[in-house]
Amino acid sequence: MRRKFVAGNWKMHGLKAQLKEIESIAATATAKPGVDVAICVPFTLIAPAVAAVPGFAIGAQDVHESGSGAHTGCISAEMLKEAGATLVIVGHSERRADQHETSHDAWAKAAAARAAGLHVILCCGETEEERDAGETDRVVAAQIAEIPSDARGDWLTIAYEPRWAIGTGKTPTEAEIAATHGAIRAKVQELAGADAADTIRILYGGSMNPANAAAILALSDVDGGLVGGASLTAEKFVPIIEAAAG
Ligand code: PGA
């Protein structure tokens, strides 16, 4: 049985003044032991957030694939770990678009994070043109093709985020979400076996909000959510956590 997992992605939002939101969110999460909750913050907020809510899972939104070196502006998995992060997002579509990251890059980052003992949320998802062309399953399968054959849910989570649904207020239909999650799980099984398919959680992301969360989280093969805009305040994120807790 996979526990539900709800992760906030704060993107380039968050100064110390917003730590009070994390404190409220963490208080709810502690009161709902049936669901795993995390917030992935900007690098600068990792250590202050960990200090504010000890024991609550704080993550990052990117990591470099190398342990150290001449990579101006980048950050290593060990640095994230030392700051107190326990997880990291890799391969988010905004990084694929803005920093031209590939799926190969995302899996290299995942390997570096795993080696440092960080949990990984690896993102995949199609563009609107790809969906309209009936290419969703093919695109997503290609994005996860480099999953290691020994991957398991203790270090890896996959987030399915249709690019056209991120920050737009648009979502696929419930049937479409369930179908894509089922296709991802089947691909994980094909590539990494039944233990991987049974243990790796597949989150839905893209305009999840308090109004649609319960219905999406109830779909088969949806093990939680990766939430952007609606994770920035306790007012909006707490109802999503409560929906996941059932
Ligand atoms: P959104 O972002 O919830 O604001 O659509 C989700 C994400 O990009 O992870």
Short mmCIF file of C-alpha atoms and ligand atoms in Angstrom, two decimals:
data_model
loop_
_atom_site.label_atom_id
_atom_site.label_comp_id
_atom_site.label_asym_id
_atom_site.label_seq_id
_atom_site.Cartn_x
_atom_site.Cartn_y
_atom_site.Cartn_z
CA MET A 1 0.00 0.00 0.00
CA ARG A 2 1.52 3.32 -1.07
CA ARG A 3 1.07 6.23 1.33
CA LYS A 4 -0.23 9.39 -0.25
CA PHE A 5 2.44 12.06 -0.79
CA VAL A 6 1.73 15.75 -1.29
CA ALA A 7 4.66 18.02 -2.15
CA GLY A 8 4.63 21.78 -2.56
CA ASN A 9 6.83 23.38 -5.19
CA TRP A 10 7.42 27.00 -4.23
CA LYS A 11 9.39 27.74 -7.41
CA MET A 12 11.01 31.23 -7.20
CA HIS A 13 8.80 32.32 -4.32
CA GLY A 14 9.65 32.57 -0.66
CA LEU A 15 11.50 34.89 1.70
CA LYS A 16 11.85 34.42 5.44
CA ALA A 17 8.59 36.35 5.87
CA GLN A 18 6.79 33.33 4.36
CA LEU A 19 8.16 30.85 6.90
CA LYS A 20 4.98 31.28 8.91
CA GLU A 21 3.08 29.58 6.06
CA ILE A 22 5.45 26.60 6.27
CA GLU A 23 4.96 26.50 10.04
CA SER A 24 1.16 26.32 9.61
CA ILE A 25 1.43 23.70 6.87
CA ALA A 26 3.82 21.59 8.96
CA ALA A 27 1.47 21.74 11.94
CA THR A 28 -1.32 20.26 9.79
CA ALA A 29 1.00 17.63 8.35
CA THR A 30 2.04 16.53 11.83
CA ALA A 31 -1.62 16.11 12.73
CA LYS A 32 -2.21 13.91 9.66
CA PRO A 33 0.24 11.04 10.04
CA GLY A 34 -1.37 9.07 7.19
CA VAL A 35 0.02 11.33 4.47
CA ASP A 36 3.59 12.36 3.62
CA VAL A 37 3.99 16.11 3.11
CA ALA A 38 6.99 18.11 1.89
CA ILE A 39 7.72 21.60 0.61
CA CYS A 40 10.44 22.30 -1.95
CA VAL A 41 11.68 25.84 -1.43
CA PRO A 42 14.30 28.12 -3.01
CA PHE A 43 17.87 27.17 -1.99
CA THR A 44 18.15 30.19 0.29
CA LEU A 45 15.13 29.16 2.32
CA ILE A 46 16.16 25.52 2.96
CA ALA A 47 18.19 26.07 6.13
CA PRO A 48 15.80 28.67 7.65
CA ALA A 49 12.82 26.38 6.91
CA VAL A 50 14.52 23.35 8.44
CA ALA A 51 15.27 25.42 11.54
CA ALA A 52 11.67 26.65 11.71
CA VAL A 53 10.03 23.22 11.34
CA PRO A 54 12.48 20.53 12.52
CA GLY A 55 11.51 17.07 11.32
CA PHE A 56 9.25 18.34 8.54
CA ALA A 57 10.46 17.44 5.02
CA ILE A 58 12.04 20.40 3.24
CA GLY A 59 13.33 19.94 -0.29
CA ALA A 60 15.06 21.72 -3.15
CA GLN A 61 13.95 22.22 -6.76
CA ASP A 62 17.15 21.30 -8.63
CA VAL A 63 20.59 19.78 -8.08
CA HIS A 64 23.75 19.43 -10.17
CA GLU A 65 24.74 15.97 -11.32
CA SER A 66 28.36 16.43 -10.16
CA GLY A 67 29.56 16.28 -6.59
CA SER A 68 31.61 19.48 -6.86
CA GLY A 69 33.56 21.45 -9.44
CA ALA A 70 33.68 24.49 -11.67
CA HIS A 71 29.92 24.96 -12.17
CA THR A 72 29.17 28.58 -11.37
CA GLY A 73 25.79 29.09 -9.80
CA CYS A 74 25.01 25.39 -9.36
CA ILE A 75 24.48 23.34 -6.21
CA SER A 76 25.42 19.77 -5.28
CA ALA A 77 23.42 17.09 -3.54
CA GLU A 78 25.78 17.14 -0.54
CA MET A 79 25.24 20.89 -0.21
CA LEU A 80 21.49 20.41 -0.16
CA LYS A 81 21.86 17.63 2.38
CA GLU A 82 24.08 19.75 4.61
CA ALA A 83 21.50 22.56 4.47
CA GLY A 84 18.95 20.07 5.79
CA ALA A 85 17.04 19.14 2.64
CA THR A 86 15.71 15.57 2.48
CA LEU A 87 14.41 15.61 -1.08
CA VAL A 88 14.81 17.34 -4.44
CA ILE A 89 12.73 17.86 -7.58
CA VAL A 90 14.52 17.10 -10.88
CA GLY A 91 13.42 17.52 -14.49
CA HIS A 92 10.66 20.04 -13.83
CA SER A 93 9.23 21.29 -17.12
CA GLU A 94 10.17 24.88 -16.28
CA ARG A 95 13.83 23.80 -16.09
CA ARG A 96 13.44 21.78 -19.29
CA ALA A 97 12.06 24.92 -20.97
CA ASP A 98 14.20 27.64 -19.37
CA GLN A 99 17.51 25.78 -18.86
CA HIS A 100 17.14 23.34 -21.77
CA GLU A 101 17.44 20.34 -19.49
CA THR A 102 16.86 16.91 -21.03
CA SER A 103 15.48 13.72 -19.55
CA HIS A 104 19.05 12.39 -19.54
CA ASP A 105 20.07 15.40 -17.41
CA ALA A 106 17.18 14.74 -15.06
CA TRP A 107 18.20 11.10 -14.50
CA ALA A 108 21.84 12.12 -13.94
CA LYS A 109 20.66 14.59 -11.30
CA ALA A 110 18.45 11.86 -9.79
CA ALA A 111 21.45 9.55 -9.50
CA ALA A 112 23.53 12.23 -7.77
CA ALA A 113 20.73 12.98 -5.33
CA ARG A 114 20.17 9.29 -4.61
CA ALA A 115 23.87 8.82 -3.90
CA ALA A 116 23.68 11.59 -1.30
CA GLY A 117 20.64 10.01 0.33
CA LEU A 118 18.09 12.52 -0.94
CA HIS A 119 14.62 11.46 -2.06
CA VAL A 120 13.95 12.38 -5.70
CA ILE A 121 10.78 13.65 -7.38
CA LEU A 122 11.38 13.26 -11.12
CA CYS A 123 8.94 15.18 -13.34
CA CYS A 124 7.57 14.20 -16.71
CA GLY A 125 4.73 15.49 -18.89
CA GLU A 126 3.67 16.36 -22.42
CA THR A 127 3.03 19.67 -24.19
CA GLU A 128 -0.43 20.59 -25.42
CA GLU A 129 0.64 19.88 -29.03
CA GLU A 130 1.88 16.43 -28.03
CA ARG A 131 -1.39 15.67 -26.26
CA ASP A 132 -3.43 16.87 -29.24
CA ALA A 133 -1.34 14.60 -31.49
CA GLY A 134 -2.08 11.59 -29.26
CA GLU A 135 1.58 11.40 -28.21
CA THR A 136 1.19 11.65 -24.42
CA ASP A 137 2.04 8.06 -23.49
CA ARG A 138 4.98 7.93 -25.92
CA VAL A 139 6.44 11.22 -24.65
CA VAL A 140 6.11 10.30 -21.00
CA ALA A 141 7.53 6.81 -21.58
CA ALA A 142 10.59 8.35 -23.24
CA GLN A 143 11.05 10.76 -20.33
CA ILE A 144 11.20 7.92 -17.80
CA ALA A 145 13.09 5.47 -20.01
CA GLU A 146 16.34 5.89 -18.05
CA ILE A 147 14.83 4.77 -14.75
CA PRO A 148 17.38 2.48 -13.06
CA SER A 149 16.34 -1.18 -13.00
CA ASP A 150 16.76 -1.18 -9.20
CA ALA A 151 14.62 1.93 -8.63
CA ARG A 152 12.27 1.72 -5.66
CA GLY A 153 9.83 4.04 -3.92
CA ASP A 154 12.11 4.59 -0.95
CA TRP A 155 14.18 7.05 -3.00
CA LEU A 156 12.15 7.77 -6.15
CA THR A 157 8.80 9.42 -6.82
CA ILE A 158 7.56 10.31 -10.30
CA ALA A 159 5.44 13.42 -10.88
CA TYR A 160 3.25 13.49 -13.98
CA GLU A 161 2.77 17.15 -14.88
CA PRO A 162 1.19 17.98 -18.24
CA ARG A 163 3.09 21.14 -19.23
CA TRP A 164 -0.06 22.86 -20.44
CA ALA A 165 -1.73 22.34 -17.07
CA ILE A 166 1.00 24.02 -15.00
CA GLY A 167 -0.09 27.37 -13.64
CA THR A 168 -2.90 27.65 -16.18
CA GLY A 169 -5.96 26.53 -14.25
CA LYS A 170 -6.45 23.82 -16.89
CA THR A 171 -6.28 20.11 -16.09
CA PRO A 172 -6.78 16.91 -18.07
CA THR A 173 -10.04 15.08 -17.43
CA GLU A 174 -10.06 12.62 -14.56
CA ALA A 175 -10.16 9.76 -17.09
CA GLU A 176 -7.12 11.17 -18.88
CA ILE A 177 -5.16 11.54 -15.64
CA ALA A 178 -6.00 7.96 -14.58
CA ALA A 179 -5.05 6.62 -18.02
CA THR A 180 -1.68 8.39 -18.09
CA HIS A 181 -0.84 7.36 -14.54
CA GLY A 182 -1.70 3.77 -15.46
CA ALA A 183 0.54 3.98 -18.52
CA ILE A 184 3.41 5.35 -16.40
CA ARG A 185 3.03 2.56 -13.85
CA ALA A 186 3.00 -0.05 -16.62
CA LYS A 187 6.18 1.46 -18.07
CA VAL A 188 7.86 1.46 -14.64
CA GLN A 189 6.96 -2.22 -14.30
CA GLU A 190 8.35 -3.01 -17.74
CA LEU A 191 11.63 -1.20 -17.05
CA ALA A 192 12.24 -1.83 -13.36
CA GLY A 193 9.93 -4.66 -12.34
CA ALA A 194 6.99 -5.26 -10.03
CA ASP A 195 8.67 -3.99 -6.83
CA ALA A 196 9.32 -0.67 -8.52
CA ALA A 197 5.78 -0.43 -9.87
CA ASP A 198 4.34 -1.32 -6.47
CA THR A 199 6.42 1.10 -4.41
CA ILE A 200 7.14 4.15 -6.59
CA ARG A 201 4.52 6.83 -6.06
CA ILE A 202 3.18 8.71 -9.06
CA LEU A 203 2.02 12.24 -8.23
CA TYR A 204 -0.22 14.39 -10.39
CA GLY A 205 0.84 18.02 -10.86
CA GLY A 206 -0.64 20.94 -12.78
CA SER A 207 -3.24 23.32 -11.37
CA MET A 208 -4.13 21.09 -8.44
CA ASN A 209 -6.16 23.18 -5.99
CA PRO A 210 -8.53 22.78 -3.03
CA ALA A 211 -11.50 22.39 -5.38
CA ASN A 212 -10.15 19.59 -7.58
CA ALA A 213 -7.72 17.80 -5.25
CA ALA A 214 -10.06 15.26 -3.67
CA ALA A 215 -11.32 13.99 -7.03
CA ILE A 216 -7.85 13.76 -8.57
CA LEU A 217 -6.32 12.13 -5.48
CA ALA A 218 -9.04 9.45 -5.53
CA LEU A 219 -8.11 8.27 -9.04
CA SER A 220 -6.44 4.93 -9.50
CA ASP A 221 -2.65 5.13 -9.71
CA VAL A 222 -2.63 8.72 -8.37
CA ASP A 223 -0.52 8.59 -5.20
CA GLY A 224 -0.50 12.28 -4.40
CA GLY A 225 0.19 15.70 -5.84
CA LEU A 226 2.97 18.09 -6.77
CA VAL A 227 1.44 21.48 -6.11
CA GLY A 228 2.76 24.86 -7.22
CA GLY A 229 0.62 27.95 -6.74
CA ALA A 230 -1.76 26.37 -4.25
CA SER A 231 1.12 25.33 -1.97
CA LEU A 232 2.24 28.89 -1.24
CA THR A 233 -0.25 29.49 1.55
CA ALA A 234 -1.54 27.28 4.34
CA GLU A 235 -5.05 28.45 3.45
CA LYS A 236 -4.85 26.70 0.08
CA PHE A 237 -2.40 23.86 0.78
CA VAL A 238 -3.94 22.55 4.00
CA PRO A 239 -7.23 21.49 2.29
CA ILE A 240 -5.17 19.56 -0.28
CA ILE A 241 -3.26 17.78 2.50
CA GLU A 242 -6.57 17.00 4.18
CA ALA A 243 -7.98 15.64 0.91
CA ALA A 244 -4.93 13.37 0.58
CA ALA A 245 -5.31 12.19 4.17
CA GLY A 246 -8.82 11.03 3.24
P1 PGA B 1 0.87 24.61 -10.41
O1 PGA B 1 2.39 24.07 -10.56
O2 PGA B 1 0.26 23.78 -9.29
O3 PGA B 1 1.03 26.05 -10.05
O4 PGA B 1 0.19 24.37 -11.71
C1 PGA B 1 2.70 22.71 -10.41
C2 PGA B 1 4.15 22.49 -10.67
O5 PGA B 1 4.72 23.15 -11.56
O6 PGA B 1 4.80 21.66 -10.00
#
